[in-house]
Every structure is written in structure tokens, then in C-alpha cells.
CSV table of C-alpha atoms and ligand atoms in Angstrom, one decimal:
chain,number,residue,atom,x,y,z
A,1425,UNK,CA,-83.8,-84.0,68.6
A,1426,UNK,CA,-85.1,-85.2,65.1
A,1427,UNK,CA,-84.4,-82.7,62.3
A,1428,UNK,CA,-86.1,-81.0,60.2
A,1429,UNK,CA,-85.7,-79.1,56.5
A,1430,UNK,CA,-88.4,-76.6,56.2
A,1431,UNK,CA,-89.8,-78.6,53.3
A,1432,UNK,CA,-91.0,-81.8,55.4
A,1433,UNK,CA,-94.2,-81.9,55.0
A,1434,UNK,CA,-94.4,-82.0,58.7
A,1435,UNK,CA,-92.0,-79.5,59.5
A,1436,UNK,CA,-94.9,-76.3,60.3
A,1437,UNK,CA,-96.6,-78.8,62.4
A,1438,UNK,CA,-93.8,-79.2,64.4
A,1439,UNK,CA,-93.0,-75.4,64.4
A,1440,UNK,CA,-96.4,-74.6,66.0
A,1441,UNK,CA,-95.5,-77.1,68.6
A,1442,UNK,CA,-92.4,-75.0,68.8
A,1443,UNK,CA,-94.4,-71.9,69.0
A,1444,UNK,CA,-97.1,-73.1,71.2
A,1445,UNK,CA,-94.6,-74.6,73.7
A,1446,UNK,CA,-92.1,-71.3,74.0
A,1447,UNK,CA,-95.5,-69.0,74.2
A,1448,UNK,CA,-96.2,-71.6,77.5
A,1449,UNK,CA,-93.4,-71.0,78.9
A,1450,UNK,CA,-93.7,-67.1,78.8
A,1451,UNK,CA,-96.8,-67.2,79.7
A,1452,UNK,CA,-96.0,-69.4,83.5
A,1453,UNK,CA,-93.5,-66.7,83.8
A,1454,UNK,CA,-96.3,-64.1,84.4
A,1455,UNK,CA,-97.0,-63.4,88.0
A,1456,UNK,CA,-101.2,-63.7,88.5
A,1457,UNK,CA,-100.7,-61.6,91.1
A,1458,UNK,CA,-99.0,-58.6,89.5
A,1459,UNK,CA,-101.1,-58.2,86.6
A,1460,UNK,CA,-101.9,-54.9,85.5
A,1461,UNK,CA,-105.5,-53.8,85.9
A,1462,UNK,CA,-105.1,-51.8,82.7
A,1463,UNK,CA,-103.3,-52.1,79.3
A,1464,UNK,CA,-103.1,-49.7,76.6
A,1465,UNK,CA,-101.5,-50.3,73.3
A,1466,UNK,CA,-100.4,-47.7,70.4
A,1467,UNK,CA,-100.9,-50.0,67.4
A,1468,UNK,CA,-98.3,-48.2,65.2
A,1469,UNK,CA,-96.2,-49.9,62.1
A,1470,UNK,CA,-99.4,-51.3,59.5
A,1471,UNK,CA,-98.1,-49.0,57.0
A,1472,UNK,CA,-94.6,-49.9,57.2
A,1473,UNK,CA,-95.6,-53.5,57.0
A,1474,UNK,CA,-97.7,-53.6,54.5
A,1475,UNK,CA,-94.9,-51.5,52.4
A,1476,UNK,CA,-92.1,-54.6,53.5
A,1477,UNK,CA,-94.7,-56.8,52.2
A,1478,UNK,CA,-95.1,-54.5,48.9
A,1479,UNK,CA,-98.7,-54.0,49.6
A,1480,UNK,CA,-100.6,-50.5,49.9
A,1481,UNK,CA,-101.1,-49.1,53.5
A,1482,UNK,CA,-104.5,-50.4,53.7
A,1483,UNK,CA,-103.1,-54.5,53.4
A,1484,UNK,CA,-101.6,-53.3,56.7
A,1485,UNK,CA,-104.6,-52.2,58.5
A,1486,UNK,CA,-106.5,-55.2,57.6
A,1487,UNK,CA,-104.3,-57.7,59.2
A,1488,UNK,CA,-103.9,-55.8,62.2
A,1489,UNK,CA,-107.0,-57.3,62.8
A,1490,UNK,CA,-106.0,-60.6,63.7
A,1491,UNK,CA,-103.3,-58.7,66.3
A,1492,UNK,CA,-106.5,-56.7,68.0
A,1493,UNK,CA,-107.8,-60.3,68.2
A,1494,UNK,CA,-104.7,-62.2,69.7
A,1495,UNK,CA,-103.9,-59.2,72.3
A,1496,UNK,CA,-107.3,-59.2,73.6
A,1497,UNK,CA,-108.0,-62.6,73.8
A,1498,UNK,CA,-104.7,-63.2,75.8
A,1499,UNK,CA,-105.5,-60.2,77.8
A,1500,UNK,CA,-109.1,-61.8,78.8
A,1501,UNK,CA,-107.1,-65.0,79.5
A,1502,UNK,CA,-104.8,-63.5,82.1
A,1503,UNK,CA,-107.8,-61.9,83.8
A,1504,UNK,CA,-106.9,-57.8,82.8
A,1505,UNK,CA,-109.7,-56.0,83.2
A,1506,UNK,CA,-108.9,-53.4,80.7
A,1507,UNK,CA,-107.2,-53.3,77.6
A,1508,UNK,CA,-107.2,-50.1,75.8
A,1509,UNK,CA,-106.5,-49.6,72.1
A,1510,UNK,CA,-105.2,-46.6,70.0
A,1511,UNK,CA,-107.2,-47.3,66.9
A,1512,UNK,CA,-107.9,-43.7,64.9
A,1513,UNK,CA,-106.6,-40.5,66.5
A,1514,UNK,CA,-107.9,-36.5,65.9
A,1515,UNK,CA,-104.6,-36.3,64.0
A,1516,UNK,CA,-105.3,-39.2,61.9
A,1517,UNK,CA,-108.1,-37.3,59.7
A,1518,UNK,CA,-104.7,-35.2,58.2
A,1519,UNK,CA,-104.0,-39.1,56.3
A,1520,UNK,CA,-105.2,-39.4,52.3
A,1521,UNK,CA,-109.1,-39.6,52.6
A,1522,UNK,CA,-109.1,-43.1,50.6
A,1523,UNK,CA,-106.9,-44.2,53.8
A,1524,UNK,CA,-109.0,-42.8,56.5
A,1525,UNK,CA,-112.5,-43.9,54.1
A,1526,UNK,CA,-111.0,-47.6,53.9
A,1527,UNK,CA,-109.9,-47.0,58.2
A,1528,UNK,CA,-113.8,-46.2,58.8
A,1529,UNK,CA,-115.2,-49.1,56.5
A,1530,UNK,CA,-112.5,-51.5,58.3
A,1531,UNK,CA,-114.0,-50.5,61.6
A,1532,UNK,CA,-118.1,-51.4,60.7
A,1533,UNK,CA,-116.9,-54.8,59.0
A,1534,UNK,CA,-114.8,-56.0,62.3
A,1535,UNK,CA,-117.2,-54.3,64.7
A,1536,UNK,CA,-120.1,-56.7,62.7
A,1537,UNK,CA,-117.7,-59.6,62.8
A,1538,UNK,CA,-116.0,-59.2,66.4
A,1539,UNK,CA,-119.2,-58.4,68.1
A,1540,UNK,CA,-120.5,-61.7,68.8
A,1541,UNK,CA,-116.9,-63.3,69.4
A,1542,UNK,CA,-117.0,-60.2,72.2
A,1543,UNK,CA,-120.3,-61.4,73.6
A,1544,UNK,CA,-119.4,-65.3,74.1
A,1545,UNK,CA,-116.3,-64.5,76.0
A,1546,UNK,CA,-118.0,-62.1,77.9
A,1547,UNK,CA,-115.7,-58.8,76.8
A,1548,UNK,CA,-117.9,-55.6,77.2
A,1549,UNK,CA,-117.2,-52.8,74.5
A,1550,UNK,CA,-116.7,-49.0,74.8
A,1551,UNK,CA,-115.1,-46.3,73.1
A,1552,UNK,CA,-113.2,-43.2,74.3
A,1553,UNK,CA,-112.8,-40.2,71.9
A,1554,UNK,CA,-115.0,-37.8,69.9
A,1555,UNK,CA,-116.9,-41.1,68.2
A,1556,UNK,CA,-119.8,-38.9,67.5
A,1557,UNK,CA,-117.8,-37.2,64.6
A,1558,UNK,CA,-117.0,-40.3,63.1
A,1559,UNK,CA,-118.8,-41.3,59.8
A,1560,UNK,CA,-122.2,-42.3,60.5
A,1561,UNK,CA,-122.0,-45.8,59.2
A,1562,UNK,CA,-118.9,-46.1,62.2
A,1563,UNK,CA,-120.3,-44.4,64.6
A,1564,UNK,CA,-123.7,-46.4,64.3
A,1565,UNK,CA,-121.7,-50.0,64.8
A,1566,UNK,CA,-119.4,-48.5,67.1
A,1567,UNK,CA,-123.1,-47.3,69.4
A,1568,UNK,CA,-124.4,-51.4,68.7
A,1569,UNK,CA,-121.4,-52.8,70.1
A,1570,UNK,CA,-121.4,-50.8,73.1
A,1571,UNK,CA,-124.9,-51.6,73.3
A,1572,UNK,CA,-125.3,-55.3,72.9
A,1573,UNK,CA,-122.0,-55.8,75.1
A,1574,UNK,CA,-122.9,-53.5,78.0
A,1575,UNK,CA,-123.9,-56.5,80.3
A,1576,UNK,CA,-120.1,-58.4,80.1
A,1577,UNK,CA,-118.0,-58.4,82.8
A,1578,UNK,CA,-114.7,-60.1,81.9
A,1579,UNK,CA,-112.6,-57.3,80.9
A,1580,UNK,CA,-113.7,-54.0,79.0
A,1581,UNK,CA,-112.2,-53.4,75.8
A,1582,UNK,CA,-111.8,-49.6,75.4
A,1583,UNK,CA,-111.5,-48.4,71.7
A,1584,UNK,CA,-109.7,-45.1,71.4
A,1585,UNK,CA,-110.8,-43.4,68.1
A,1586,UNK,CA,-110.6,-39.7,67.5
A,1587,UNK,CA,-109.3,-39.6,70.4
A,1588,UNK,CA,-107.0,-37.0,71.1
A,1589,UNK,CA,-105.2,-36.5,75.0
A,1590,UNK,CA,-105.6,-32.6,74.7
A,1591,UNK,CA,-109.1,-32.8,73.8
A,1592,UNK,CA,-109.5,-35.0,76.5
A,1593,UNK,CA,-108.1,-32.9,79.5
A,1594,UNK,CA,-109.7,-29.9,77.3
A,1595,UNK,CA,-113.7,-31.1,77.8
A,1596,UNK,CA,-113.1,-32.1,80.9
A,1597,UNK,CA,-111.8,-28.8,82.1
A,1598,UNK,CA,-115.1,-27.0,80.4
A,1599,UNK,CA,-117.3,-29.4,82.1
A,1600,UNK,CA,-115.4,-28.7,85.5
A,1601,UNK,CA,-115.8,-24.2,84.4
A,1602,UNK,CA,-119.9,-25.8,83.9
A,1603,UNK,CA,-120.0,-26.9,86.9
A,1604,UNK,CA,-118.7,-24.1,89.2
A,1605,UNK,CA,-120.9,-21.5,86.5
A,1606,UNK,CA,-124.0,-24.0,88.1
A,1607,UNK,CA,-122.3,-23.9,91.4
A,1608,UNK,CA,-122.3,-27.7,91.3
A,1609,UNK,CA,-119.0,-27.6,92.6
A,1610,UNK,CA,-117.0,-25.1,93.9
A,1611,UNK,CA,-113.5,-23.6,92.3
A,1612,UNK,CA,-111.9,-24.7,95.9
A,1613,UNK,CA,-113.3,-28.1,95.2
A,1614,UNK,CA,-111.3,-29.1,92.2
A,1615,UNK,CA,-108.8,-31.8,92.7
A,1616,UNK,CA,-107.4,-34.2,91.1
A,1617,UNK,CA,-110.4,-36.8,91.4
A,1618,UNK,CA,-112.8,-34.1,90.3
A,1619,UNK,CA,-110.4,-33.7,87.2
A,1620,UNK,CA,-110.3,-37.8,86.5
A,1621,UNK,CA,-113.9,-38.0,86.8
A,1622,UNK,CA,-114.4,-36.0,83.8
A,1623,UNK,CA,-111.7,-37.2,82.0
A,1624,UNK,CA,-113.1,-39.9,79.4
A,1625,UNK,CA,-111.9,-42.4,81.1
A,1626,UNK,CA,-113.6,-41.9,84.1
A,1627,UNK,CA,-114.2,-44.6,86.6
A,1628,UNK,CA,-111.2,-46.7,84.9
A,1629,UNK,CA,-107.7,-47.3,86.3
A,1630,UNK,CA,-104.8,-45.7,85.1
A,1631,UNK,CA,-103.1,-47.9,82.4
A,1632,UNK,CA,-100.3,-49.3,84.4
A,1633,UNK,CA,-98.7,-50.6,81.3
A,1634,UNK,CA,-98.1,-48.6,77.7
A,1635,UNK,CA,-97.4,-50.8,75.1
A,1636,UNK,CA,-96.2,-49.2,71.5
A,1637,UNK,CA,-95.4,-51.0,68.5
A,1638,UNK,CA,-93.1,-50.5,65.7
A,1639,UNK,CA,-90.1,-48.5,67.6
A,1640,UNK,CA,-91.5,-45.2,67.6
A,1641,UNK,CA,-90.4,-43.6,70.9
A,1642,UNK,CA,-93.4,-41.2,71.4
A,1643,UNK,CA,-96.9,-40.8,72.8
A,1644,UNK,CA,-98.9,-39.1,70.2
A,1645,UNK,CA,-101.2,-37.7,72.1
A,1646,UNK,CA,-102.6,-40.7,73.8
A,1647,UNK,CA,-103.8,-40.3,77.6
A,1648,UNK,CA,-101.4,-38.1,78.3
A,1649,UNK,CA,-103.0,-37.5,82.0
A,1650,UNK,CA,-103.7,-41.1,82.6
A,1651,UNK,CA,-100.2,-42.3,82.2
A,1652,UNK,CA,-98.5,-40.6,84.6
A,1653,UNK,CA,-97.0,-43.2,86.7
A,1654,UNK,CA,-97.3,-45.6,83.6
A,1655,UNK,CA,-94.4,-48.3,82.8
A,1656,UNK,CA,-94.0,-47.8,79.1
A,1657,UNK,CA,-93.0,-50.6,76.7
A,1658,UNK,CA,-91.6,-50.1,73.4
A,1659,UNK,CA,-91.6,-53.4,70.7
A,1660,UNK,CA,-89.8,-53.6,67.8
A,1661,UNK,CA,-92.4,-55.3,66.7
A,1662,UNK,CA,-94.8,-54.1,63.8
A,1663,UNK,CA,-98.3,-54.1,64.9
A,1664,UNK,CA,-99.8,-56.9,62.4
A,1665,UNK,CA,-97.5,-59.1,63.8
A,1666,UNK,CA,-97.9,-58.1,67.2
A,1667,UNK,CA,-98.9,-61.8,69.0
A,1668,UNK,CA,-99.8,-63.0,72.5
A,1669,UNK,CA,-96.5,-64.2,73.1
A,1670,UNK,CA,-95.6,-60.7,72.4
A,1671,UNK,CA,-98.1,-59.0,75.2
A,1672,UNK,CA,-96.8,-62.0,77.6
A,1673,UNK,CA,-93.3,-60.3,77.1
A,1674,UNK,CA,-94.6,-57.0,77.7
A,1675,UNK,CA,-96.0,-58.0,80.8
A,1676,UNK,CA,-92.7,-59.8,81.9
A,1677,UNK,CA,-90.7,-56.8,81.6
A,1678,UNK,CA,-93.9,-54.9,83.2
A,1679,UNK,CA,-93.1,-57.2,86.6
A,1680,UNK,CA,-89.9,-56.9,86.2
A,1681,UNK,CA,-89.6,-53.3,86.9
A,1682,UNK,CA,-90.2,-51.2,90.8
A,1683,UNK,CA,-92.6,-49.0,90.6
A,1684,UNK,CA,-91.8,-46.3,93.5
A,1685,UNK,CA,-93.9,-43.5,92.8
A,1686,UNK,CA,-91.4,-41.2,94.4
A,1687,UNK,CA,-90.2,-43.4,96.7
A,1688,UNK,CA,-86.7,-44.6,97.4
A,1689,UNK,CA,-86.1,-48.9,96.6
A,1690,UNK,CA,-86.1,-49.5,100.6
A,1691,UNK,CA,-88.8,-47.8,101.1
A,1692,UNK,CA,-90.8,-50.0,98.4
A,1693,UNK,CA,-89.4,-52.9,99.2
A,1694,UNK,CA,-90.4,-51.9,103.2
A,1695,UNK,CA,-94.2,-51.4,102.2
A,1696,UNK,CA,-94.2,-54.8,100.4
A,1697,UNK,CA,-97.1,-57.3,101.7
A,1698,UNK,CA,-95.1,-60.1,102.7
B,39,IPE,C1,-101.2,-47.7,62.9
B,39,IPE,O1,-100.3,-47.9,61.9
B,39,IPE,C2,-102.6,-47.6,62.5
B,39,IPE,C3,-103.2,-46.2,62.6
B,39,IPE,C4,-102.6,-45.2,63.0
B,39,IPE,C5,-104.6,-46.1,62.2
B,39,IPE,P1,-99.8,-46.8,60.9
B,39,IPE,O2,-100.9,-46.7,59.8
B,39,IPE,O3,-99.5,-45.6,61.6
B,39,IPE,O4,-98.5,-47.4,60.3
B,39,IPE,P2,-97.2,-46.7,60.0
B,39,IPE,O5,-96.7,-46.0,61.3
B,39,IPE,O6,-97.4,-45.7,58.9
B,39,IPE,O7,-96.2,-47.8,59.6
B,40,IPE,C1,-100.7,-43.1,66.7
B,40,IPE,O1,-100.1,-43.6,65.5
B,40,IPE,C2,-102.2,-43.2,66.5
B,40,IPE,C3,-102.7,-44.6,66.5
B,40,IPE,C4,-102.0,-45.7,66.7
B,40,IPE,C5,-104.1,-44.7,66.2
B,40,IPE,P1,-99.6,-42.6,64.4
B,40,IPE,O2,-98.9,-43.5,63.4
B,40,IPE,O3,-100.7,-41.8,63.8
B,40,IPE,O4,-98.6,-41.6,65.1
B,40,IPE,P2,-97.5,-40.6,64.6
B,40,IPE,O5,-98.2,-39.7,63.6
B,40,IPE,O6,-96.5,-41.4,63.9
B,40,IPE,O7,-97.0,-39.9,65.8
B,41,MG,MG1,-97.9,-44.9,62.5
């Protein structure tokens, strides 16, 4: 193999190769067949980058950007059908205003950019969360998006911003108490369907995968009912560097792992199409 000093002139060209040729190979190692239908990502570590970097928090944020655009474009690739993203939660508003002011302008400038780049690869938009409290300005983009990518049918990228797990089970139980005060449905009639249906996320999948970024062990109160049975994966990884090989990785380890739901391993391994 020909060597190379990083200060040949050709040497990054060969890198990508390098790059390109290792993400390949992780990507043939993902099994079409035991993709999950939905992937949710915590997006955690801009600020701790940007610090390495000696930058202020919001250098951070900005390039996460590219990372929301390498995770779902692989994720369309594959053929996932939902990719869910942690982007702003209720909790977040507690952060210095000038961070959560330069979060909300962040949003309407990607949401202008991305929204075409959506629409030709035929990724439909929606948001789960208390978007109408969000500034105007966001909320308006965030509405446009939705609006001009509700025809697409490749995957649906689901933004999750102030979005909070407790308010989430919270409104759907009050809309559940309407319902029985309107005797639309009965107390008796409340199950665990009922419940999903007015969940925010209703008429999705469960994430079967939950990725979070930047070695923080915890949840932060995001879909706390809808990953019950998830596979969780942790990355080291912070999230501006967060790359597709990196998702084909999660997804690896995702396959790798038996899912028995309560079961014993012969049991799964017994109800297994051959
Ligand atoms: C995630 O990165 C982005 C948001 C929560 C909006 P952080 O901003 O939480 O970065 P760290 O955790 O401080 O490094
Ligand atoms: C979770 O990250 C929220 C988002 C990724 C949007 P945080 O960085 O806000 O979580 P905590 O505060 O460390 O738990
Ligand atoms: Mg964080």
C-alpha cells in the first residue's frame, strides 16, 4: 500500500476514499430486512463541542446542521420511514435567552434552506411538541414546511421541539377525560390504543431504535411512553460530528440485539419466520 504523510497534496483525497470505502462496508452489513421502521435521535454534545473547539455554544448548534442533514439523508437511503429528532425541549426555555433566541433564528434559516432539499427527495415534514408556543417567526416556517411537504412519502421526518414526554401523556390524558365528559368514549373503553392515539405521535410506530449522542446516559424527557420496548444506543460521539457511518453503526448494533418482549431466547428464536 503506497504511503502517505498528511501533507501530500493528495493525501485527503485518498482519505475520503478511505472514508467512503469503510462507510460501504458498514453500510452492506445492515440487514434490509431488519430495518427499524422508526429512529429517534437525542442530539446532545453542541455545547461541549463547540467549547473543545473554543467557540461559544451557538458555533455548536450551527454545525449540527450538517449532522441533521447526513442522519436523514442516510436514513431515507436505507428506506426508514421515520426518523425522529430531539431538537428544542420544554426544558430548554430555562437556557440563557441569547441561546434559545439564536436556537429559534437557527431553526427559520434551516427550515428556509432544508425545505426544498426535503421536497426533491420526497421527505415529508412534521413536528411533535407544543410548536404553537414557539416564537412566531418559528413557528410560521415550521407550519410552511409541514405544509409544502405534506404530499412526500419517503420517510417522515418528525421534529421534536418543545416537546416534553410528560406533556405529552399529560394532553393526551385530558383529551381522553374530554371524551368520556362528551361520552365519546366510555371510561371502560380506555386502552392502551385509545391512549396512543392521542399521544402526539399518533398513527406512528414506536421508535424501535433510540439513539443519544455525546455519552449522556438519560432520556430527558423524550417519548417516554413510546419507547417502551425501545433498543437504546448511546455514542460517544458529539452530535456535530455525528455522520452516516455513525447511524449505520447504530443500526448494526440495533440488529445485533433479540428483542423478546418478555419472552424467553427459545421462544424468539421458535417464532422466527424461517
Ligand atoms: C444539544 O446540544 C442541542 C440542544 C439541546 C438544543 P446541547 O446544547 O445540549 O450541548 P451540550 O449538552 O451542552 O454539550
Ligand atoms: C435533551 O438535551 C434535549 C435535546 C436534545 C433537544 P439536553 O442537553 O437539553 O438534556 P439535559 O438537560 O442534559 O438532560
Ligand atoms: Mg445537552
Amino acid at each position: 500500500m503506497p504511503e502517505f504523510s498528511e501533507n501530500q497534496a493528495c493525501y485527503p483525497f485518498y482519505r475520503a476514499g478511505l472514508v467512503q470505502g469503510l462507510m460501504m462496508d458498514l453500510k452492506s452489513q445492515i440487514d434490509q430486512e431488519k430495518l427499524p421502521r422508526h429512529i429517534a435521535v437525542i442530539m446532545d454534545g453542541n455545547g461541549r463541542w463547540a467549547k473543545q473547539h473554543g467557540k461559544p455554544r451557538v458555533f455548536g448548534h450551527r454545525n449540527g446542521v450538517k449532522a441533521v442533514r447526513e442522519t436523514t439523508e442516510a436514513a431515507a437511503e436505507l428506506g426508514i420511514e421515520y426518523l425522529t429528532l430531539y431538537a428544542f425541549s420544554t426544558e430548554n426555555w430555562k437556557r440563557p435567552q441569547t441561546e434559545v433566541g439564536a436556537l429559534m433564528h437557527l431553526l427559520v434559516e434551516t427550515l428556509h434552506k432544508e425545505i426544498n432539499t426535503l421536497s426533491k427527495n420526497n421527505i415529508r415534514l412534521k413536528a411533535i411538541g407544543q410548536i404553537e408556543k414557539l416564537p412566531e417567526k418559528t413557528y410560521k416556517a415550521l407550519l410552511d414546511g409541514i405544509k409544502n411537504t405534506a404530499g412526500n412519502t419517503r420517510m417522515t421526518l418528525v421534529l421534536a421541539l418543545n416537546y416534553s414526554a410528560k406533556w405529552d401523556i399529560v394532553q393526551a390524558a385530558g383529551k381522553l377525560a374530554e371524551k368520556a365528559a362528551d361520552k365519546v368514549i366510555l371510561p371502560g373503553e380506555i386502552d392502551e390504543t385509545a391512549f396512543a392515539n392521542e399521544l402526539s405521535t399518533a398513527g406512528m410506530p414506536d421508535p424501535e431504535l433510540l439513539i443519544r449522542t455525546s455519552g449522556e446516559y438519560r432520556i430527558s424527557n423524550f417519548l417516554l411512553w413510546q419507547i417502551a420496548y425501545a433498543e437504546l444506543f448511546f455514542s460517544p460521539v458529539f452530535w456535530p460530528e455525528f455522520r452516516k457511518q455513525h447511524l449505520y453503526e447504530a443500526i448494526i448494533d440495533y440488529q445485533r440485539r433479540e428483542r423478546r418482549f418478555g419472552q424467553i431466547s427459545e421462544q424468539v428464536i421458535a417464532d422466527k419466520p424461517v
